[in-house]
CSV table of C-alpha atoms and ligand atoms in Angstrom, one decimal:
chain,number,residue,atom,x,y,z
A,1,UNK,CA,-13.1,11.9,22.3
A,2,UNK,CA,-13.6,12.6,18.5
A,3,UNK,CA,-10.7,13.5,15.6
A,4,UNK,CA,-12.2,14.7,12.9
A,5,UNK,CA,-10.1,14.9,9.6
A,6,UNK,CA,-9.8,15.5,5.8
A,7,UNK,CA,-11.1,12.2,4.3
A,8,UNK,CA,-8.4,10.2,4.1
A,9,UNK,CA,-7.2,8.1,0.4
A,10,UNK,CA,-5.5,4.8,0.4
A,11,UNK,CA,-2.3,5.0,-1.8
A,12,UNK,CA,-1.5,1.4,-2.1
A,13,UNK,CA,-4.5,-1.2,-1.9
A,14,UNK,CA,-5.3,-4.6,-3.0
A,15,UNK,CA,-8.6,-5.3,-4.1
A,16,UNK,CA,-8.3,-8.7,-6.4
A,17,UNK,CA,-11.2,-9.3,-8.7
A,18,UNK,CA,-14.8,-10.3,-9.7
A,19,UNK,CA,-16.8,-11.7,-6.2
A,20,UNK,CA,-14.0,-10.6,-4.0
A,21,UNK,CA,-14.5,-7.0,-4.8
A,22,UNK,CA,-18.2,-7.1,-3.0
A,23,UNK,CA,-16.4,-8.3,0.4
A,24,UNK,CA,-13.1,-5.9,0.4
A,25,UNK,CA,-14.5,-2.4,-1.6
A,26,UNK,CA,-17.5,-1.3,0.7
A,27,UNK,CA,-14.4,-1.8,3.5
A,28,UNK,CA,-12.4,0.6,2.2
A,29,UNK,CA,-14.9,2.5,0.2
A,30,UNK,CA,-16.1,3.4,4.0
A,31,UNK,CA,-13.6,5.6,4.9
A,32,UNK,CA,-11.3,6.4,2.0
A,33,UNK,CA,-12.3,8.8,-1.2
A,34,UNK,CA,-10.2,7.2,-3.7
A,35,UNK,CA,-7.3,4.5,-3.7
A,36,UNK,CA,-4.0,3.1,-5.8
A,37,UNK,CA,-5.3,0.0,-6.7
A,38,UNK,CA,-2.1,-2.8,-7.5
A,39,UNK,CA,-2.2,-4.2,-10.7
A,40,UNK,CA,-1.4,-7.7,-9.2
A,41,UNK,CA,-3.9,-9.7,-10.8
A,42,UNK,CA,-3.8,-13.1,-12.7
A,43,UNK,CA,-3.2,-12.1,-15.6
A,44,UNK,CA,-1.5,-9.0,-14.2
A,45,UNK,CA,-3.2,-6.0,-15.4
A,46,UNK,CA,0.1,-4.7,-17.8
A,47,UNK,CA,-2.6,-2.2,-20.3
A,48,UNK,CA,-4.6,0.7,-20.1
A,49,UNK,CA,-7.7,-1.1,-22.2
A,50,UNK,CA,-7.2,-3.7,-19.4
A,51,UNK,CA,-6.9,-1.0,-16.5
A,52,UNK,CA,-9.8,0.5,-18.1
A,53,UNK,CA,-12.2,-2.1,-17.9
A,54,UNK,CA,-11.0,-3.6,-14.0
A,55,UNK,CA,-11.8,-0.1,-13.0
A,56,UNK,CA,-15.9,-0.5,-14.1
A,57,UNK,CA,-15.8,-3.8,-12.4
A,58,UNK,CA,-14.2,-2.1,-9.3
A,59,UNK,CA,-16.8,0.8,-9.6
A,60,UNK,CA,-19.3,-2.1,-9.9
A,61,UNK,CA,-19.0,-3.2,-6.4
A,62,UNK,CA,-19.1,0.6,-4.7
A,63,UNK,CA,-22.3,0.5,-2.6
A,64,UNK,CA,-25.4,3.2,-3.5
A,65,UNK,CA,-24.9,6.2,-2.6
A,66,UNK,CA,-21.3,5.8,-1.4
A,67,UNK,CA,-18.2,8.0,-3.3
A,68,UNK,CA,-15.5,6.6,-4.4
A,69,UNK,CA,-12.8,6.8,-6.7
A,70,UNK,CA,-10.3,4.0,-8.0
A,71,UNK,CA,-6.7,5.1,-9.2
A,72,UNK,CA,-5.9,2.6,-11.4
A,73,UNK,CA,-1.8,1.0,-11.8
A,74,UNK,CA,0.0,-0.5,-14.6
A,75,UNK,CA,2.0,-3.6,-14.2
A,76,UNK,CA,5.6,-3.1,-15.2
A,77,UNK,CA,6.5,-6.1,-17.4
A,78,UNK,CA,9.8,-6.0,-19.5
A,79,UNK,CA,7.5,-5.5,-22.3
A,80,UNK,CA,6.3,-2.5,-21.4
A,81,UNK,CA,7.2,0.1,-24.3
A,82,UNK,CA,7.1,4.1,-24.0
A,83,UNK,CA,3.8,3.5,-26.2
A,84,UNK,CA,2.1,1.7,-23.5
A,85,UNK,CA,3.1,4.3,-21.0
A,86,UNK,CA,1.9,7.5,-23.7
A,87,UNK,CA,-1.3,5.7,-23.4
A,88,UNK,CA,-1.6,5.3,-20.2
A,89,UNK,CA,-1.2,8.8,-19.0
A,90,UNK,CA,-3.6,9.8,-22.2
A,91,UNK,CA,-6.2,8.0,-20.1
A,92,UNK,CA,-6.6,10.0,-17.6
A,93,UNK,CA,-6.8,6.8,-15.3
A,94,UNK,CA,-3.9,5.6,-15.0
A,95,UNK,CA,-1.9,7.2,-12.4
A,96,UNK,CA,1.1,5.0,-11.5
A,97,UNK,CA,3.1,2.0,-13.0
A,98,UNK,CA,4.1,-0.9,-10.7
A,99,UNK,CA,7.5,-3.1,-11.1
A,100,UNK,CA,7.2,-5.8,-9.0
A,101,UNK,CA,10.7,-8.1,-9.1
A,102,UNK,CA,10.0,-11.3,-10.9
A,103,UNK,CA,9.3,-13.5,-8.0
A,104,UNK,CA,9.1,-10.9,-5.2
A,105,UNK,CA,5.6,-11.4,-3.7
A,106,UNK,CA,2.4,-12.4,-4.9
A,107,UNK,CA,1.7,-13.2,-8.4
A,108,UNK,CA,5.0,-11.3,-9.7
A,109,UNK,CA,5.9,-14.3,-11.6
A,110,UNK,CA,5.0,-11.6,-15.1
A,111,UNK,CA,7.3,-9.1,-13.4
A,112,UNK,CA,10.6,-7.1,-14.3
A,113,UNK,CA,13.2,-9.7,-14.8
A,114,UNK,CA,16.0,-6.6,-14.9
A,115,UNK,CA,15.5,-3.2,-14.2
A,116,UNK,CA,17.5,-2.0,-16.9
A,117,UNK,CA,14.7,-3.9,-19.8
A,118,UNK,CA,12.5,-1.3,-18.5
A,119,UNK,CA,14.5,1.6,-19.1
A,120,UNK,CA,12.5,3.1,-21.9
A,121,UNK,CA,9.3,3.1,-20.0
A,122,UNK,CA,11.0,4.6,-17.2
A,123,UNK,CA,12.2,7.3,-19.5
A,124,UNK,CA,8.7,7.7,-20.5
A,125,UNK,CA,7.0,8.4,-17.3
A,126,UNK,CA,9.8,10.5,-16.6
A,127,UNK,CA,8.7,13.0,-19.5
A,128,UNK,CA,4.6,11.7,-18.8
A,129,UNK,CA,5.3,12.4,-14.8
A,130,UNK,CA,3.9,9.3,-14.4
A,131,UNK,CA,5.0,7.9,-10.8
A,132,UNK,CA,6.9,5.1,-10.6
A,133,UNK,CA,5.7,2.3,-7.6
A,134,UNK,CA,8.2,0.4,-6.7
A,135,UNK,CA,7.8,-3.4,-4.7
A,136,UNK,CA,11.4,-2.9,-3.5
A,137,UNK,CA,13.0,-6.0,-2.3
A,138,UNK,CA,15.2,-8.4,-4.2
A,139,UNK,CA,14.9,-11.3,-5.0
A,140,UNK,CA,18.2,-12.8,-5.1
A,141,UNK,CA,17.9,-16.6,-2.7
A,142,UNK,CA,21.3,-15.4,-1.4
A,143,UNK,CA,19.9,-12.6,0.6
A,144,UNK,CA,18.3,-13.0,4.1
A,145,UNK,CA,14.6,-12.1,3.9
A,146,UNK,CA,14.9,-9.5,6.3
A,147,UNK,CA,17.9,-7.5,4.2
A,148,UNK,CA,16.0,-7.6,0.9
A,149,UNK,CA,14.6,-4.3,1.0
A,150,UNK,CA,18.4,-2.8,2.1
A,151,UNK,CA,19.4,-4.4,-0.4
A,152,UNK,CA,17.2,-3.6,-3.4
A,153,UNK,CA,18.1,-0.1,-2.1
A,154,UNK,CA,21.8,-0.1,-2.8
A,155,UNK,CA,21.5,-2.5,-6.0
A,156,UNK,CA,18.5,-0.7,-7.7
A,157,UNK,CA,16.7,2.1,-6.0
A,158,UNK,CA,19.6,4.4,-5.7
A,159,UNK,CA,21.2,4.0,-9.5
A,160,UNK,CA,17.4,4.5,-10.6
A,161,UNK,CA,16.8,7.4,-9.0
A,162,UNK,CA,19.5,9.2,-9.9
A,163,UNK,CA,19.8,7.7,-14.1
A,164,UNK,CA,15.7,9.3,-13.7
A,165,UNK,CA,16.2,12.4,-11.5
A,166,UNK,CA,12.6,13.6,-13.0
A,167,UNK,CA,10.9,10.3,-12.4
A,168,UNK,CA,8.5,10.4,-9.3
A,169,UNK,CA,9.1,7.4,-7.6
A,170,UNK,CA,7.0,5.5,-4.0
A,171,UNK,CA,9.2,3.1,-2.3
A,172,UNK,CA,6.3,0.7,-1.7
A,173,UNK,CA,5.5,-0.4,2.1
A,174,UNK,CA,8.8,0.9,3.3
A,175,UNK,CA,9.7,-1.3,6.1
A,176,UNK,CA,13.1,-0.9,7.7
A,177,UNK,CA,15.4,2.3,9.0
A,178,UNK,CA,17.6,2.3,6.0
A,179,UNK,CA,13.9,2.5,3.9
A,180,UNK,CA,13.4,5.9,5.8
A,181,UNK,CA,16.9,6.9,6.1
A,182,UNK,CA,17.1,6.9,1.9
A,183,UNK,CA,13.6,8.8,1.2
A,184,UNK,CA,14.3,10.9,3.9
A,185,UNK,CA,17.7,11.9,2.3
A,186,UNK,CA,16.2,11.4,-0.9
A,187,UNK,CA,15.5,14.7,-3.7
A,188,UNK,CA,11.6,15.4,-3.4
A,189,UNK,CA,11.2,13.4,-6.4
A,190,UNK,CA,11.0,10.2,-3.8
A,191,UNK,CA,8.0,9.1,-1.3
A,192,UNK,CA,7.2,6.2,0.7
A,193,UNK,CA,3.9,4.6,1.8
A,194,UNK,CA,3.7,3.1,5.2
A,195,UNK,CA,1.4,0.4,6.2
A,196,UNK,CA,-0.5,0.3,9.6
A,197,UNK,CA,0.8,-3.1,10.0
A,198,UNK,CA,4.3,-2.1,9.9
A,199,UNK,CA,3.1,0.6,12.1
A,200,UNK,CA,2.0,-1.6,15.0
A,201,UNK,CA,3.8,-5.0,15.2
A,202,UNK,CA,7.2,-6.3,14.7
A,203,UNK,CA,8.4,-9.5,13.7
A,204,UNK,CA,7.4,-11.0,16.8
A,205,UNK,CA,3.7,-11.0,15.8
A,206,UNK,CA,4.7,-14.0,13.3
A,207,UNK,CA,6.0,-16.1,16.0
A,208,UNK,CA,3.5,-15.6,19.2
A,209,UNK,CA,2.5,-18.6,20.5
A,210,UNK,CA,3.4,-20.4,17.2
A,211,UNK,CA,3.2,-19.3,13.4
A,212,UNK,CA,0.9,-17.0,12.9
A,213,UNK,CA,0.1,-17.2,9.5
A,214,UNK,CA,-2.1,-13.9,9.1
A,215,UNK,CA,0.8,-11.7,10.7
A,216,UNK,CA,2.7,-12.7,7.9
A,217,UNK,CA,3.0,-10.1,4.6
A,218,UNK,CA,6.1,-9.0,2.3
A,219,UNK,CA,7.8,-7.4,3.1
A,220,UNK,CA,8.1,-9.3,6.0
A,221,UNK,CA,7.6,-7.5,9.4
A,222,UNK,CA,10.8,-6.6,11.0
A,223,UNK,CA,12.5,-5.8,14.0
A,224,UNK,CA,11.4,-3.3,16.3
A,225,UNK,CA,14.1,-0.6,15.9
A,226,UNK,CA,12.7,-0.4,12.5
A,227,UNK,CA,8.9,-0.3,13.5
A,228,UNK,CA,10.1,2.8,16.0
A,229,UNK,CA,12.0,4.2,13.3
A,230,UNK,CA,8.8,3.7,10.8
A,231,UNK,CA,6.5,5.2,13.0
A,232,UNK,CA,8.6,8.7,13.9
A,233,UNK,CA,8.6,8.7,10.4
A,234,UNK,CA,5.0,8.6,9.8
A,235,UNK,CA,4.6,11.2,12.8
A,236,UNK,CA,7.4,13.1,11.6
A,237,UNK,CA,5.3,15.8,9.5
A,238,UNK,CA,7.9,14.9,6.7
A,239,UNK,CA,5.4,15.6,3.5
A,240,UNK,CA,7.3,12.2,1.9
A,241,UNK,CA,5.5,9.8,3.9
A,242,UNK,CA,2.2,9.4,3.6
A,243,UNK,CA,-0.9,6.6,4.5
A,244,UNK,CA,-0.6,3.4,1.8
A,245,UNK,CA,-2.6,0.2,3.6
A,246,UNK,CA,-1.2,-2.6,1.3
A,247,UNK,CA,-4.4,-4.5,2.8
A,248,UNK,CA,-4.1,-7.8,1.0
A,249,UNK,CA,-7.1,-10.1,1.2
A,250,UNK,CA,-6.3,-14.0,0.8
A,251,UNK,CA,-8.9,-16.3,1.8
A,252,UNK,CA,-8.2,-18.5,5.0
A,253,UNK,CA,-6.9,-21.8,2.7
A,254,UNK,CA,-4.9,-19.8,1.3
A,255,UNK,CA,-3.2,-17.6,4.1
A,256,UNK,CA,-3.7,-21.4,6.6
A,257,UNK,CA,-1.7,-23.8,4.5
A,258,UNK,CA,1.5,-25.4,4.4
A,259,UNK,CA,3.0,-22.8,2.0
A,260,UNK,CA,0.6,-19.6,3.0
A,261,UNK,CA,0.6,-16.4,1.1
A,262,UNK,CA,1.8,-13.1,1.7
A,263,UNK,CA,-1.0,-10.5,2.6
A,264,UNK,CA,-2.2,-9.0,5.6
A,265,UNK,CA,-5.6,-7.8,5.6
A,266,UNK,CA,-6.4,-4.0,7.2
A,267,UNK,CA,-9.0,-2.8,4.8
A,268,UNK,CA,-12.0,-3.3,7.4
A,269,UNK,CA,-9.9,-1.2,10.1
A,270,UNK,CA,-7.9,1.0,7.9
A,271,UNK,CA,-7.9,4.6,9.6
A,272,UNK,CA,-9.0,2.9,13.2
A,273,UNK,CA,-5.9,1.3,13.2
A,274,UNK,CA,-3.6,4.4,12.1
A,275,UNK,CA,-5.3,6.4,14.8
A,276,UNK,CA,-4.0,3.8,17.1
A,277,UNK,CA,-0.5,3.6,15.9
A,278,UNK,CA,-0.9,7.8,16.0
A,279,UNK,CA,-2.0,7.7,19.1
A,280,UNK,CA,0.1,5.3,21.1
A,281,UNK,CA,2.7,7.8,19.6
A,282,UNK,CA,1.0,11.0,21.5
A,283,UNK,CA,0.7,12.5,17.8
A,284,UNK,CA,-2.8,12.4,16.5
A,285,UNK,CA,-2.4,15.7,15.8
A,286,UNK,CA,-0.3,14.1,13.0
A,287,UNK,CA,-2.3,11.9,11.3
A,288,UNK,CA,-4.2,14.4,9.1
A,289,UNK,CA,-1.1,15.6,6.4
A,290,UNK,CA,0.5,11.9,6.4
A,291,UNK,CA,-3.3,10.0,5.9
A,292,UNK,CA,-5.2,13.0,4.0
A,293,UNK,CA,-2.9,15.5,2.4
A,294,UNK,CA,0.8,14.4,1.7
A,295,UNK,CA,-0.5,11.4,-1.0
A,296,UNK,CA,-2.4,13.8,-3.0
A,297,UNK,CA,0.0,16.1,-2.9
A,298,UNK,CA,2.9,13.9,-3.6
A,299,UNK,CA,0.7,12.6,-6.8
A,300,UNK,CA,-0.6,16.4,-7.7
A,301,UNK,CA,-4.0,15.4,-7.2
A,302,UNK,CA,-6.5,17.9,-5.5
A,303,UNK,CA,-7.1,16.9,-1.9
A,304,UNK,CA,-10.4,15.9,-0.7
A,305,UNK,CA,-13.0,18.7,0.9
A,306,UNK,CA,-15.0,16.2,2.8
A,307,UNK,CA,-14.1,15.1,6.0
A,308,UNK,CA,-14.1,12.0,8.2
A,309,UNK,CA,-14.9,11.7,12.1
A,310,UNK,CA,-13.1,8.8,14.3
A,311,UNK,CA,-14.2,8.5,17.6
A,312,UNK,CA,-13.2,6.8,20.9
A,313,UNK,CA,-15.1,4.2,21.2
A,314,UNK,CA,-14.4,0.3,21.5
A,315,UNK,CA,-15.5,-2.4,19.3
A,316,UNK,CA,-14.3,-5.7,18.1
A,317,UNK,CA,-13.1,-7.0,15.2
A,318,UNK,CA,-15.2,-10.0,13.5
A,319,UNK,CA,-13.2,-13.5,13.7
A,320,UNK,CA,-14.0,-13.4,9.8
A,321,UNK,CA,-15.9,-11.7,6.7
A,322,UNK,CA,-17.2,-14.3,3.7
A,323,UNK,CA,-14.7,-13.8,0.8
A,324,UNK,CA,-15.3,-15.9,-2.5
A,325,UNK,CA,-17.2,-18.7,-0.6
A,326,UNK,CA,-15.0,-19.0,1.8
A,327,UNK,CA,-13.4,-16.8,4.9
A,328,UNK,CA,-11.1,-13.3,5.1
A,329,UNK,CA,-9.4,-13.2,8.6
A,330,UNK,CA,-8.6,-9.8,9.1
A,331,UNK,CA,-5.9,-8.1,10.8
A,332,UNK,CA,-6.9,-8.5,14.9
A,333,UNK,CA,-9.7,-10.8,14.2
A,334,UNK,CA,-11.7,-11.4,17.4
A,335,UNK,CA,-9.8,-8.4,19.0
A,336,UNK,CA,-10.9,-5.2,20.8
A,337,UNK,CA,-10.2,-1.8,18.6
A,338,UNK,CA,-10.2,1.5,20.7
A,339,UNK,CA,-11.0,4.1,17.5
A,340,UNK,CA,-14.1,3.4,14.9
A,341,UNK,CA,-14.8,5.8,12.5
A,342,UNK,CA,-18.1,7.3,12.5
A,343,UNK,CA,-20.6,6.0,10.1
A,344,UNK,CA,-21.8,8.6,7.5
A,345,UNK,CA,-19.5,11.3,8.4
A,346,UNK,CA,-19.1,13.9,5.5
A,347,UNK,CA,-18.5,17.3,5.0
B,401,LIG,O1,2.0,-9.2,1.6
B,401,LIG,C1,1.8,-8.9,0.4
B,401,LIG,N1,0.7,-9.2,-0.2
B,401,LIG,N2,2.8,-8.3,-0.2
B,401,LIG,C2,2.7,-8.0,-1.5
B,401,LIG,O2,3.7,-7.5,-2.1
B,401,LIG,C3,1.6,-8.5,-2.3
B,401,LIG,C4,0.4,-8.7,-1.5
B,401,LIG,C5,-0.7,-9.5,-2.2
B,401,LIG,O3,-1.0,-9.2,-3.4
B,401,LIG,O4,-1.2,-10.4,-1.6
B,402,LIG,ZN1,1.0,-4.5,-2.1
C-alpha cells in the first residue's frame, strides 16, 4: 500500500546548533519542505541579526541536492520592544515569535517573566501579523504538572487572546482535552500544533517497566482521554490543527541522568509515525490538510507542489544515531515501524 501526499512542513522543530545540526537536519530535511525552527538556544536567539545568521548555519547542514527551507522564530524576552518585532517581520525570515514561561522547559530560564511586560511586542505583531507561539503551561510550583497547560489557559491564553483579537496565535504541543476544547472554540485567529508523540502514547509510556526517561517531554504526556481527544482532533478535518513534531534531540547523558531533560526525539520518523497514529485511527485519508496544508495556510504561506510517497512497508528503528560525540535515542529505538517514506519521492 502507498499514500502519496503534498510534502509535508514541520511547524514546531528543534534543531539545537553547530555539530548537532549534521545528525538531526538531513532527518527532517528528508521529508519536510520547510520547518518553525524554536529559538531555544543558549543564548536564546531573542534578534533578527541573530535569527539571521542561525539560519546560514542551519542551511549549512542541508545535504546536496536536498530542498529545504528554515522558518526562523524569535525568542520572546521581556525585552523584546515593538522595534525588534518591526525588524523582524522586515526580514522576510522571521515568521513567528516564541514566549516560553521563565522556567517552563528547556533553556527558558531568558523567558517571559509576565505576560503583561510583553504587551508592546504583542501589540506589534498584531499590526506586523506576526504569529504569536505560545509554550503554554505555567509555571507556578503550586500546580500539578499535569494541569499546567489548563491552567496557563484560564490564567493567560484566554485574556491574551481576546486583549489581541488580531494577533495570530499556536497553542504549542497542545496536550490535553481542555487544549482542544479552547482552539476549537477559539476565533480563527487561534491554531494548535500536535505532536506524533502525543498522538501515540499516554502517560503510561513514562512508567513501563520503570522510568523511561526518553518517553518523557513537556508538556508531559497525559492521560489517555486526552490522547483520544488529541487525536479526533488531528483527524477531525478542523483546518486549526495541523502537524508540529516538537522533535527534541538531547544526547543520551543528558536525557539518562538523575535529573534528565525534557525532549523526545521524532525527527528520524516524523511522517512514518503520523501515518501510524492516522492510520490506527481508520483516517489516512486525513493526514494530507492537517500534515501538508492547514500549517501553511494558517501562516499564509503558499503550500508546497511537490509531493511525498509513504509506503507500507516495515523497518526498524536504530537503537541510536551519533549526536555531538555521543548518542541520540530516538523515539522507538530498536522498534519495528509499519510506514517508511519513500526515498527521493518528488513531484
Ligand atoms: O520536551 C521538550 N523539549 N519540551 C520543550 O518545551 C522544549 C524541548 C527542548 O528544547 O528540548
Ligand atoms: Zn518545543
Amino acid at each position: 500500500m502507498e499514500l502519496t501526499l503534498t510534502r509535508p512542513d514541520d511547524w514546531h522543530l528543534h534543531v539545537r546548533d553547530t555539530d548537532a545540526l549534521t545528525t538531526v537536519i538531513p532527518h527532517t530535511a528528508r521529508q519536510f519542505a520547510r520547518a518553525i525552527i524554536m529559538p531555544n538556544l543558549q543564548p536564546p536567539v531573542t534578534t533578527t541579526k541573530q535569527a539571521l545568521a542561525y539560519h546560514q548555519r542551519i542551511l549549512a547542514a542541508v545535504p546536496d541536492g536536498v530542498h529545504f527551507t528554515p522558518l526562523m522564530t524569535l525568542y520572546l524576552t521581556d525585552q523584546t520592544t515593538a522595534d525588534d518585532i518591526i525588524e523582524a517581520q522586515a526580514s522576510n525570515r522571521v515568521q513567528a515569535v516564541k514566549l516560553y514561561p521563565a522556567g517552563a522547559t528547556t533553556n527558558s530560564a531568558a523567558g517571559v517573566t509576565e505576560i503583561s511586560k510583553t504587551w508592546g511586542a504583542l501589540e506589534s505583531m498584531e499590526e506586523q501579523g506576526l504569529p504569536l507561539l505560545v509554550h503554554a503551561e505555567v509555571t507556578d510550583p503550586e500546580i500539578d504538572v499535569f494541569d499546567r497547560e489548563q491552567v496557563f489557559i484560564d490564567r493567560h491564553l484566554q485574556p491574551l487572546t481576546q486583549r489581541f483579537p488580531q494577533l495570530k496565535v499556536v497553542l504549542e504541543h497542545v496536550t490535553t482535552r481542555e487544549g482542544v476544547q479552547f482552539v476549537s472554540s477559539a476565533p480563527d485567529t487561534v491554531a494548535a500544533t500536535i505532536t506524533a508523540h502525543h498522538l501515540l502514547l499516554n502517560r503510561n509510556a513514562m512508567f513501563k517497566g520503570g522510568l523511561q526517561p526518553h518517553s518523557y517531554c513537556l508538556p508531559v504526556l497525559k492521560r489517555e482521554l486526552h490522547r483520544e481527544a488529541l487525536l479526533a482532533a488531528a483527524i477531525s478535518g478542523n483546518r486549526k490543527f495541523f502537524l508540529g513534531t516538537d522533535s527534541a534531540p538531547h544526547t543520551r547523558e543528558r536525557k539518562e541522568s538523575a535529573c534528565g531533560c525534557a525532549g523526545i526525539y521524532t525527527a528520524h520518523a516524523a511522517l512514518e509515525l503520523y501515518a501510524q497514529a492516522f492510520e490506527d485511527a481508520d483516517a489516512l485519508q486525513q493526514l494530507e490538510g492537517f500534515a501538508s496544508h492547514f500549517g501553511a495556510d494558517f501562516y499564509g504561506l503558499p503550500r508546497n507542489t511537490d509531493q511525498i510517497t509513504l509506503v507500507k512497508k516495515d523497518w526498524q528503528v536504530p537503537d541510536s544515531y551519533p549526536l555531538m560525540g555521543s548518542a541520540l535515542v530516538p523515539l522507538f529505538a530498536g522498534e519495528t515501524l509499519h510506514w517508511q517514506v519513500k526515498a527521493g519521492s518528488t513531484d
